[in-house]
Coordinates of C-alpha atoms in Angstrom, one line a residue:
Chain A
M1 CA 0.0 0.0 0.0
I2 CA 1.2 3.5 -0.8
E3 CA 0.3 6.5 1.2
V4 CA 1.2 10.0 0.1
R5 CA 0.6 12.9 2.4
N6 CA 1.0 16.5 1.3
L7 CA 4.0 15.7 -0.8
T8 CA 5.8 18.8 -2.1
K9 CA 8.9 19.4 -4.1
H10 CA 10.4 22.9 -4.8
Y11 CA 13.4 23.6 -7.0
G12 CA 14.3 27.0 -5.8
D13 CA 11.0 28.9 -6.1
K14 CA 9.7 26.6 -8.8
H15 CA 7.1 24.3 -7.5
A16 CA 7.5 21.0 -9.3
V17 CA 5.0 19.2 -7.1
N18 CA 2.8 21.0 -4.8
D19 CA 0.9 19.4 -1.8
I20 CA -0.1 16.1 -3.4
S21 CA -2.0 13.5 -1.3
F22 CA -3.4 10.2 -2.3
T23 CA -3.4 6.5 -1.3
V24 CA -3.2 3.4 -3.4
E25 CA -4.6 0.2 -1.8
D26 CA -3.1 -3.2 -2.2
G27 CA -3.9 -4.8 -5.6
E28 CA -4.9 -1.5 -7.1
I29 CA -3.7 0.1 -10.3
L30 CA -3.4 3.8 -10.1
G31 CA -2.9 5.9 -13.3
F32 CA -1.0 9.1 -13.2
L33 CA -2.0 11.2 -16.1
G34 CA -0.6 14.5 -17.1
P35 CA 1.2 16.4 -19.9
N36 CA 5.0 16.4 -20.0
G37 CA 6.4 18.5 -17.1
A38 CA 3.3 18.1 -15.0
G39 CA 5.2 16.6 -12.1
K40 CA 4.5 12.9 -12.7
S41 CA 8.2 11.8 -12.8
T42 CA 9.1 14.1 -9.9
T43 CA 6.3 12.5 -7.8
M44 CA 7.5 9.0 -8.8
N45 CA 11.1 9.9 -8.0
M46 CA 10.1 11.1 -4.6
L47 CA 8.1 7.9 -4.0
T48 CA 11.1 5.7 -4.9
G49 CA 13.6 7.7 -2.9
Y50 CA 15.6 9.0 -5.8
I51 CA 15.0 12.6 -4.7
S52 CA 13.8 13.8 -1.4
S53 CA 10.6 15.8 -0.9
T54 CA 10.7 19.4 0.3
S55 CA 7.9 18.5 2.7
G56 CA 5.2 15.9 3.2
Q57 CA 5.5 12.1 3.5
A58 CA 5.5 9.1 1.4
L59 CA 4.8 5.7 3.0
I60 CA 5.4 2.5 1.2
N61 CA 3.8 -0.4 3.1
G62 CA 3.8 1.9 6.2
V63 CA 7.5 2.6 5.9
D64 CA 8.6 6.3 5.3
I65 CA 10.8 6.5 2.3
L66 CA 13.0 9.1 3.9
E67 CA 13.2 7.5 7.4
D68 CA 14.0 4.0 6.4
P69 CA 14.9 4.3 2.7
I70 CA 16.5 0.8 2.3
K71 CA 13.5 -1.0 3.7
A72 CA 11.0 1.1 1.8
K73 CA 13.0 0.7 -1.5
S74 CA 13.0 -3.1 -1.0
Y75 CA 9.2 -3.0 -1.4
I76 CA 9.4 -1.1 -4.7
G77 CA 10.1 -2.2 -8.3
Y78 CA 10.8 1.0 -10.2
L79 CA 10.9 1.6 -13.9
P80 CA 12.1 5.2 -14.4
E81 CA 11.3 7.2 -17.5
L82 CA 14.6 6.1 -19.0
P83 CA 15.2 2.5 -18.1
P84 CA 18.5 2.3 -16.1
L85 CA 20.1 -0.2 -18.4
Y86 CA 23.9 -0.9 -18.7
M87 CA 24.3 -1.0 -22.4
D88 CA 27.4 -3.1 -22.4
M89 CA 25.9 -6.0 -20.5
T90 CA 23.9 -9.0 -21.8
V91 CA 20.2 -9.1 -20.8
K92 CA 20.8 -12.1 -18.6
G93 CA 23.9 -10.6 -17.0
Y94 CA 22.1 -7.4 -16.3
L95 CA 19.2 -9.1 -14.6
Q96 CA 21.5 -11.2 -12.6
Y97 CA 23.2 -8.1 -11.5
I98 CA 19.9 -6.5 -10.5
Y99 CA 19.0 -9.8 -8.6
D100 CA 22.2 -9.4 -6.6
L101 CA 21.8 -5.7 -6.2
K102 CA 18.3 -6.1 -4.7
K103 CA 19.7 -8.9 -2.4
C104 CA 17.0 -11.2 -3.7
K105 CA 16.3 -14.4 -1.9
L106 CA 14.1 -16.2 -4.4
P107 CA 15.5 -19.2 -6.2
R108 CA 17.8 -17.4 -8.7
R109 CA 17.6 -19.3 -11.9
A110 CA 13.8 -20.0 -11.7
H111 CA 13.0 -16.5 -10.7
L112 CA 15.0 -14.9 -13.5
N113 CA 13.5 -17.3 -16.0
E114 CA 10.0 -16.5 -14.7
V115 CA 10.6 -12.7 -15.1
M116 CA 12.1 -13.1 -18.6
T117 CA 9.1 -15.3 -19.7
L118 CA 6.6 -12.8 -18.2
T119 CA 8.2 -9.9 -20.1
K120 CA 8.9 -12.0 -23.2
I121 CA 12.6 -11.3 -23.4
G122 CA 13.8 -14.9 -23.0
D123 CA 14.8 -15.0 -26.7
V124 CA 17.3 -12.1 -26.4
Q125 CA 18.7 -13.1 -23.0
N126 CA 22.3 -13.6 -24.3
R127 CA 22.4 -10.4 -26.4
I128 CA 24.1 -7.2 -25.4
I129 CA 21.5 -4.6 -24.4
K130 CA 22.8 -1.8 -26.6
H131 CA 22.0 -3.9 -29.7
L132 CA 18.4 -4.4 -28.7
S133 CA 15.5 -2.5 -30.2
K134 CA 13.7 0.2 -28.2
G135 CA 10.8 -2.2 -27.4
Y136 CA 13.1 -4.9 -26.1
K137 CA 15.0 -2.4 -24.0
Q138 CA 11.8 -1.1 -22.5
R139 CA 10.8 -4.6 -21.6
V140 CA 14.2 -5.3 -20.0
G141 CA 13.4 -2.2 -18.0
V142 CA 10.1 -3.7 -16.9
A143 CA 11.9 -6.9 -16.1
Q144 CA 14.4 -5.3 -13.8
A145 CA 11.5 -3.7 -11.9
L146 CA 9.9 -7.1 -11.4
I147 CA 13.0 -8.8 -10.1
G148 CA 12.6 -9.7 -6.4
N149 CA 8.8 -9.7 -6.9
P150 CA 8.3 -6.4 -5.0
P151 CA 4.8 -5.8 -3.8
V152 CA 4.7 -2.2 -5.2
L153 CA 5.5 -1.4 -8.8
I154 CA 6.0 2.1 -10.0
L155 CA 6.2 2.4 -13.7
D156 CA 7.0 5.7 -15.4
E157 CA 5.6 5.7 -18.9
P158 CA 6.2 2.0 -19.5
T159 CA 4.9 1.9 -23.1
V160 CA 6.8 4.7 -24.5
G161 CA 8.5 3.8 -27.7
L162 CA 6.8 0.5 -28.2
D163 CA 4.9 -0.7 -31.2
P164 CA 1.2 -1.3 -31.0
Q165 CA 1.5 -5.0 -30.4
Q166 CA 4.1 -4.5 -27.7
I167 CA 1.9 -1.8 -26.1
L168 CA -0.9 -4.3 -25.8
D169 CA 1.4 -6.9 -24.4
I170 CA 2.7 -4.6 -21.7
R171 CA -0.8 -3.4 -20.9
S172 CA -2.0 -7.0 -20.4
L173 CA 1.1 -7.7 -18.3
I174 CA 0.5 -4.7 -16.1
K175 CA -3.1 -5.8 -15.7
K176 CA -2.0 -9.3 -14.7
L177 CA 0.6 -7.8 -12.3
G178 CA -2.1 -5.6 -10.8
K179 CA -3.9 -8.6 -9.4
N180 CA -1.2 -9.1 -6.7
H181 CA 0.8 -5.9 -6.8
T182 CA 0.1 -2.3 -6.0
V183 CA 0.9 -0.5 -9.2
I184 CA 1.3 3.2 -10.0
L185 CA 1.6 3.9 -13.7
S186 CA 2.2 7.2 -15.4
S187 CA 1.3 8.1 -18.9
H188 CA 0.3 11.0 -21.1
I189 CA -1.9 8.8 -23.2
L190 CA -5.5 8.8 -22.0
S191 CA -6.6 5.6 -23.6
E192 CA -3.8 3.7 -22.1
I193 CA -4.7 4.8 -18.6
Q194 CA -8.3 4.0 -19.2
A195 CA -7.5 0.6 -20.4
V196 CA -5.4 -0.5 -17.4
C197 CA -6.1 1.6 -14.3
D198 CA -8.7 1.3 -11.6
R199 CA -8.2 4.9 -10.5
I200 CA -6.9 7.9 -12.2
I201 CA -5.1 11.0 -10.9
I202 CA -4.8 13.8 -13.3
I203 CA -1.8 16.0 -12.4
N204 CA -1.1 19.4 -13.9
H205 CA 1.4 22.0 -12.9
G206 CA 2.4 19.9 -9.9
I207 CA -1.1 19.7 -8.3
I208 CA -3.9 17.1 -8.6
A209 CA -6.4 18.4 -11.0
A210 CA -8.8 15.5 -10.7
H211 CA -8.8 12.2 -8.8
D212 CA -11.5 9.6 -9.4
T213 CA -12.2 6.1 -10.5
T214 CA -11.6 5.4 -14.2
E215 CA -15.3 4.7 -14.6
N216 CA -16.4 8.1 -13.2
L217 CA -13.8 10.1 -15.1
S218 CA -14.6 8.3 -18.3
R219 CA -18.2 9.1 -17.9
S220 CA -17.6 12.7 -17.2
I221 CA -15.5 13.2 -20.2
S222 CA -17.3 10.8 -22.4
A223 CA -17.5 12.0 -26.0
D224 CA -21.0 10.7 -26.8
H225 CA -22.4 14.1 -27.4
R226 CA -19.5 15.2 -29.6
L227 CA -19.7 14.2 -33.2
I228 CA -17.8 14.7 -36.4
A229 CA -19.8 14.4 -39.5
R230 CA -18.6 14.5 -43.1
I231 CA -21.4 15.9 -45.3
E232 CA -21.5 16.8 -49.0
G233 CA -23.3 20.0 -49.8
P234 CA -23.2 23.8 -49.5
R235 CA -21.2 24.7 -46.4
E236 CA -23.0 27.7 -45.1
E237 CA -26.4 26.1 -45.5
I238 CA -25.3 23.0 -43.8
I239 CA -24.0 24.9 -40.8
K240 CA -27.1 26.9 -40.6
A241 CA -29.3 23.8 -40.6
L242 CA -27.2 22.0 -38.1
R243 CA -27.2 24.9 -35.7
N244 CA -31.0 24.5 -35.6
I245 CA -30.8 21.0 -34.0
P246 CA -32.4 21.2 -30.6
G247 CA -29.8 21.0 -27.7
I248 CA -26.8 21.8 -29.8
K249 CA -24.0 23.7 -28.3
Y250 CA -21.9 24.6 -31.2
C251 CA -21.2 23.6 -34.8
R252 CA -18.4 24.5 -37.0
A253 CA -16.9 23.4 -40.3
D254 CA -13.6 21.7 -39.9
M255 CA -11.3 20.9 -42.7
Q256 CA -12.1 20.4 -46.3
R257 CA -11.5 16.6 -46.6
E258 CA -12.4 16.1 -50.2
P259 CA -13.1 18.7 -52.9
G260 CA -16.3 20.5 -51.8
I261 CA -16.8 18.3 -48.8
Y262 CA -16.2 19.4 -45.3
E263 CA -16.2 17.8 -41.9
Y264 CA -18.4 19.4 -39.3
E265 CA -17.7 19.3 -35.6
L266 CA -20.8 19.3 -33.5
E267 CA -21.2 19.4 -29.8
A268 CA -24.5 19.0 -28.0
E269 CA -25.4 19.8 -24.4
P270 CA -24.6 16.8 -22.2
G271 CA -27.3 14.1 -22.3
N272 CA -28.6 15.0 -25.8
D273 CA -28.2 12.5 -28.5
I274 CA -28.2 14.5 -31.8
R275 CA -27.4 11.7 -34.2
R276 CA -31.0 11.1 -35.3
D277 CA -31.7 14.8 -35.7
L278 CA -28.5 15.1 -37.8
F279 CA -29.6 12.2 -40.0
A280 CA -33.1 13.8 -40.4
I281 CA -31.5 17.0 -41.6
V282 CA -29.2 15.5 -44.2
R283 CA -32.0 13.2 -45.4
D284 CA -34.5 16.1 -45.8
N285 CA -32.0 18.3 -47.7
N286 CA -30.6 15.4 -49.7
W287 CA -27.0 16.1 -48.5
P288 CA -25.1 12.8 -48.6
L289 CA -23.7 11.9 -45.2
L290 CA -20.4 10.3 -46.0
A291 CA -19.1 9.6 -42.5
M292 CA -20.0 10.2 -38.9
R293 CA -18.1 9.4 -35.8
S294 CA -17.9 10.5 -32.2
A295 CA -15.1 12.9 -31.5
E296 CA -12.4 11.4 -29.3
M297 CA -11.6 13.8 -26.5
T298 CA -8.0 14.7 -26.6
L299 CA -6.0 15.1 -23.4
E300 CA -5.9 18.8 -24.1
D301 CA -9.7 19.0 -24.2
M302 CA -9.9 17.0 -21.1
F303 CA -7.5 19.3 -19.3
L304 CA -9.4 22.3 -20.3
K305 CA -12.6 20.6 -19.2
I306 CA -11.2 19.4 -15.9
T307 CA -9.2 22.4 -14.9
M308 CA -11.7 25.0 -16.1
G309 CA -15.1 23.4 -16.0
E310 CA -16.7 21.1 -13.5
G311 CA -16.1 23.5 -10.7
L312 CA -12.5 22.4 -10.1
V313 CA -10.8 25.7 -10.4
I314 CA -7.2 24.9 -9.5
E315 CA -5.9 28.4 -9.1
N316 CA -8.3 29.1 -6.3
P317 CA -6.8 27.9 -3.0
N318 CA -10.2 27.5 -1.4
D319 CA -11.4 25.2 -4.0
K320 CA -8.2 23.3 -3.7
A321 CA -8.8 22.8 -0.1
E322 CA -12.3 21.6 -0.8
Q323 CA -11.0 19.2 -3.3
K324 CA -8.5 17.9 -0.8
G325 CA -11.2 17.5 1.7
E326 CA -13.2 15.4 -0.7
Q327 CA -10.3 13.1 -1.3
A328 CA -9.6 12.6 2.4
Chain B
M1 CA 28.2 -4.1 -2.3
G2 CA 29.2 -7.4 -4.0
A3 CA 26.9 -6.9 -6.9
I4 CA 28.2 -3.4 -7.6
F5 CA 31.8 -4.5 -7.2
R6 CA 31.3 -7.4 -9.7
R7 CA 29.5 -5.2 -12.2
E8 CA 32.2 -2.6 -12.1
I9 CA 34.9 -5.1 -12.6
G10 CA 33.0 -6.5 -15.5
A11 CA 32.5 -3.1 -17.0
Y12 CA 36.2 -2.4 -16.8
F13 CA 36.9 -5.5 -18.9
T14 CA 34.1 -5.1 -21.4
S15 CA 34.9 -1.4 -22.0
S16 CA 38.6 -2.3 -22.6
I17 CA 39.7 0.3 -20.0
A18 CA 41.1 -2.6 -18.0
Y19 CA 43.3 -3.8 -20.9
I20 CA 44.5 -0.3 -21.7
F21 CA 45.2 0.5 -18.1
L22 CA 47.1 -2.7 -17.4
A23 CA 49.0 -2.6 -20.7
V24 CA 50.3 0.9 -20.2
F25 CA 50.9 0.3 -16.5
W26 CA 52.9 -2.8 -17.1
A27 CA 54.7 -1.2 -20.0
F28 CA 56.0 1.5 -17.7
F29 CA 56.8 -1.0 -15.0
G30 CA 58.8 -3.0 -17.6
Y31 CA 60.6 0.1 -18.8
F32 CA 61.6 1.3 -15.4
F33 CA 62.6 -2.2 -14.3
F34 CA 64.8 -2.4 -17.4
E35 CA 66.3 1.0 -16.7
T36 CA 66.8 1.0 -13.0
C37 CA 67.5 -2.7 -12.3
L38 CA 68.7 -4.5 -15.4
V39 CA 70.9 -1.7 -16.9
S40 CA 72.5 -0.8 -13.6
A41 CA 72.7 -4.5 -12.6
T42 CA 71.1 -4.1 -9.2
T43 CA 68.4 -5.9 -7.3
D44 CA 67.3 -2.7 -5.6
M45 CA 63.9 -1.9 -7.1
S46 CA 63.4 1.4 -5.3
G47 CA 64.2 3.4 -8.3
M48 CA 61.5 1.6 -10.3
F49 CA 58.9 2.3 -7.6
Q50 CA 59.9 5.9 -7.3
S51 CA 59.3 6.4 -11.0
M52 CA 55.9 4.8 -10.8
F53 CA 54.5 7.7 -8.7
L54 CA 54.1 9.9 -11.8
I55 CA 52.7 7.0 -13.8
C56 CA 50.0 6.6 -11.2
V57 CA 49.2 10.3 -11.4
I58 CA 48.7 9.9 -15.2
L59 CA 46.9 6.5 -15.2
I60 CA 44.6 6.5 -12.2
P61 CA 42.3 9.2 -13.7
I62 CA 41.6 6.7 -16.5
L63 CA 40.6 4.2 -13.9
T64 CA 38.2 6.4 -12.0
M65 CA 36.8 8.8 -14.7
R66 CA 33.7 6.7 -15.6
L67 CA 32.9 5.4 -12.1
F68 CA 30.0 7.7 -11.5
S69 CA 30.0 10.1 -14.5
E70 CA 29.0 7.3 -16.8
E71 CA 26.1 6.3 -14.5
K72 CA 24.9 9.8 -14.4
K73 CA 25.1 10.3 -18.2
Q74 CA 23.4 6.9 -19.0
K75 CA 20.8 7.5 -16.3
T76 CA 21.6 4.2 -14.7
E77 CA 22.3 6.1 -11.5
Q78 CA 18.6 6.2 -11.0
G79 CA 18.4 2.5 -10.8
L80 CA 21.3 2.3 -8.4
L81 CA 19.9 5.0 -6.1
T82 CA 16.4 3.5 -6.0
A83 CA 17.7 0.0 -5.2
P84 CA 17.6 -1.2 -1.6
V85 CA 21.3 -0.5 -1.0
S86 CA 23.0 2.2 1.1
L87 CA 25.1 5.0 -0.5
G88 CA 28.0 3.6 1.4
E89 CA 27.7 0.2 -0.4
I90 CA 27.5 1.9 -3.8
V91 CA 30.5 4.2 -3.2
F92 CA 32.7 1.6 -1.6
G93 CA 31.6 -1.1 -4.1
K94 CA 32.9 1.1 -6.9
F95 CA 36.0 2.2 -4.9
F96 CA 37.1 -1.4 -4.3
A97 CA 36.5 -2.4 -7.9
A98 CA 38.9 0.3 -9.1
L99 CA 41.3 -0.6 -6.3
A100 CA 41.1 -4.3 -7.3
L101 CA 42.0 -3.5 -10.9
Y102 CA 44.8 -1.3 -9.8
T103 CA 46.1 -4.0 -7.5
I104 CA 46.2 -6.5 -10.4
G105 CA 48.5 -3.9 -12.0
L106 CA 50.7 -4.0 -8.9
V107 CA 51.4 -7.7 -9.2
M108 CA 54.0 -7.2 -11.8
P109 CA 56.9 -6.1 -9.6
F110 CA 56.7 -9.5 -7.8
F111 CA 57.5 -11.2 -11.0
Y112 CA 60.4 -8.9 -11.5
A113 CA 61.6 -9.6 -8.0
L114 CA 61.3 -13.4 -8.7
I115 CA 63.4 -13.0 -11.8
L116 CA 66.0 -11.0 -9.9
S117 CA 66.1 -13.5 -7.1
K118 CA 67.5 -16.0 -9.7
Y119 CA 70.6 -13.9 -10.1
G120 CA 71.1 -12.1 -6.9
V121 CA 69.7 -11.4 -3.4
V122 CA 66.4 -9.6 -3.3
E123 CA 65.4 -7.6 -0.2
W124 CA 61.8 -8.9 0.0
G125 CA 61.0 -6.6 2.9
I126 CA 61.7 -3.6 0.7
V127 CA 59.8 -5.0 -2.2
F128 CA 56.7 -5.6 0.0
S129 CA 56.9 -2.2 1.7
N130 CA 57.2 -0.6 -1.8
F131 CA 54.2 -2.6 -2.9
L132 CA 52.3 -1.5 0.1
A133 CA 53.2 2.1 -0.4
L134 CA 52.2 2.1 -4.0
F135 CA 49.0 0.3 -3.1
L136 CA 48.0 2.8 -0.3
M137 CA 48.9 5.8 -2.4
G138 CA 46.8 4.4 -5.3
A139 CA 43.9 3.9 -2.9
A140 CA 44.1 7.6 -1.9
F141 CA 44.4 8.7 -5.5
I142 CA 41.4 6.5 -6.6
S143 CA 39.2 8.0 -3.8
I144 CA 40.0 11.5 -5.2
G145 CA 39.2 10.4 -8.7
E146 CA 36.0 8.8 -7.5
L147 CA 34.8 12.1 -5.9
I148 CA 35.6 14.1 -9.0
S149 CA 33.7 11.5 -11.1
A150 CA 30.7 11.9 -8.9
L151 CA 30.7 15.7 -9.6
T152 CA 30.4 15.6 -13.3
E153 CA 28.6 13.6 -16.0
N154 CA 31.5 14.0 -18.5
Q155 CA 34.1 11.3 -18.3
I156 CA 36.8 13.4 -20.0
A157 CA 36.2 16.3 -17.6
A158 CA 36.4 13.9 -14.7
A159 CA 39.7 12.5 -16.1
V160 CA 41.2 15.9 -16.7
M161 CA 40.2 17.3 -13.3
T162 CA 41.5 14.2 -11.5
F163 CA 44.8 14.4 -13.3
I164 CA 45.1 18.1 -12.4
S165 CA 44.3 17.3 -8.7
L166 CA 46.8 14.5 -8.6
M167 CA 49.4 16.7 -10.3
L168 CA 48.8 19.3 -7.7
L169 CA 49.4 16.8 -5.0
Y170 CA 52.6 15.8 -6.8
L171 CA 53.7 19.4 -7.0
I172 CA 53.1 20.2 -3.3
D173 CA 56.8 19.6 -2.7
V174 CA 57.8 22.0 -5.4
I175 CA 55.5 24.6 -4.1
A176 CA 56.7 24.0 -0.5
S177 CA 60.3 24.2 -1.5
N178 CA 59.7 27.6 -3.0
L179 CA 58.2 29.0 0.2
N180 CA 60.2 30.6 2.9
E181 CA 60.3 28.7 6.2
G182 CA 57.0 29.0 7.8
I183 CA 53.8 27.3 8.9
L184 CA 52.5 27.0 5.3
Q185 CA 55.6 25.2 4.3
T186 CA 55.4 22.8 7.3
V187 CA 51.7 22.1 6.5
L188 CA 52.5 21.4 2.8
N189 CA 55.4 19.2 3.7
R190 CA 53.2 17.2 6.1
L191 CA 50.5 16.8 3.4
S192 CA 53.0 15.8 0.7
F193 CA 52.2 12.5 -0.9
F194 CA 55.5 12.3 -2.8
R195 CA 57.7 12.9 0.3
K196 CA 55.9 10.1 2.3
Y197 CA 56.1 7.8 -0.7
M198 CA 59.7 8.4 -1.3
A199 CA 60.5 7.7 2.4
I200 CA 58.9 4.3 2.1
T201 CA 60.7 3.5 -1.2
C202 CA 63.9 4.2 0.6
G203 CA 63.0 1.7 3.3
L204 CA 61.7 4.2 6.0
F205 CA 58.5 2.4 6.9
N206 CA 56.2 4.6 9.0
V207 CA 52.9 3.7 10.5
S208 CA 51.7 7.3 10.5
T209 CA 52.2 7.2 6.7
I210 CA 49.9 4.2 6.4
I211 CA 47.3 5.9 8.5
F212 CA 47.7 9.1 6.4
Y213 CA 46.9 7.3 3.2
I214 CA 44.1 5.2 4.5
S215 CA 42.4 8.1 6.3
F216 CA 42.8 10.1 3.1
A217 CA 40.9 7.4 1.1
V218 CA 38.2 7.1 3.8
V219 CA 37.6 10.9 3.9
F220 CA 37.3 11.1 0.1
N221 CA 34.9 8.1 0.0
Y222 CA 32.9 9.8 2.7
L223 CA 32.8 13.0 0.7
T224 CA 31.6 11.1 -2.3
I225 CA 28.7 9.7 -0.2
R226 CA 27.9 13.3 0.9
V227 CA 27.8 14.4 -2.7
F228 CA 25.0 12.0 -3.4
E229 CA 23.2 12.8 -0.2
R230 CA 23.3 16.4 -1.0
R231 CA 22.1 15.9 -4.5
R232 CA 19.1 13.9 -3.2
W233 CA 18.2 16.7 -0.8
S234 CA 18.7 19.6 -3.1

């Protein structure tokens, strides 16, 4: 279990992480979502004892990382943003070194083989790490975190640089590990966090912008009421007609995709399904509807939404206090 | 500590630094052996050992330059510092690895002494005390190089800075001899590495010298630990 209380890190007068609190229960997968430079890595570095916090506490299985770092670190398997790989070692040699470094007590050969099978790097075990592809290197990084079977796994952007198949592999591996490990996972890819995590913390400018279960967050940002439609016909008339749909919030023409054919972005008030109305309009006007899809919300959209809408105004200290109270 | 020590030794040999160091070190040993023992037909190896002081000043930076700078540059430091080991284990693991490779280099004079013992009488006591002096002085030099390596992520910068530092230690005597009699000269003479080393190579074995070198190495290893602690807390 991980407990974080009012964790803060200042570099001079720059607040990298400001007063973050959360807990992760055993067997839970927590996702850390945020743009680059939001403070995800800094938080993880504090949790793993790589850097100290300016104030606040981080407890790993009840052990304070600053008070008894060696004991706390022995509970953690950590994959930093850049896997700490020694490029001139073989995969097997490197994992053996990590095994010794962590003073692991598990049966050596069996445990190493188990980890290599789990991360699917058994076939490259005798190759020098610097000759491996990025995907393999990343998986060796995951493997080193798993050595010693630590109860807590902290993975900083574990799928960066992997191809789609490898991303799926790693995700299913993390899900599997989440059954008997406590996992914190960071990413700036929304779908990845959604696919894997039980709970999500959105972090921006070093503070928690939102903290909820994946289900709730997904619902609040769900894109059902945002549509993108590709319609053939006169642009101005189409826009005028679409803007008359009841419950619509805005409509604008996007890019010209094919000669004379535009994509239109529509957003309805939450709870309104405008797909049928849209279809009725194009049918009545005889404008061929060439494509229609729901607009995926980008991370940027979500940030705007979470930081500016929904009543979570992060710049306001009173609101922040309220928000903290809710979490506690 | 064992894991770090073993990896470090492995890295010396895979990165070819070990071979380069040993080859150059032994080449100089061989040359000085030839010049001071064989040419002058003596079994007194003190001249050879005296000449090795400057070779250590030049070669030890190569041994220590990548100890920490490389870890920092390749970001492997993060793995090391988040592993359940103490800073002391990390620093001493690396120190002893460098010291071990250096000690392998020091084995050579014993072969020379064996060769000489075929043809004349070798004063084994002097050979051993010379070996011990070179060993302890190397340990102190390595601890300086280690500290400097922890301060930068550039191997070359670490090597150059270490070389300059060791050179300054070597030149303490020159500086001291240019000073008028005074406290500063006394202090510098007491600090002098070269003077203490020369005394041993001449057969003047002194416990305080041993303690000087060892405590020097301990202090610099401690300072290296402090560098990492400070960085973590900054």
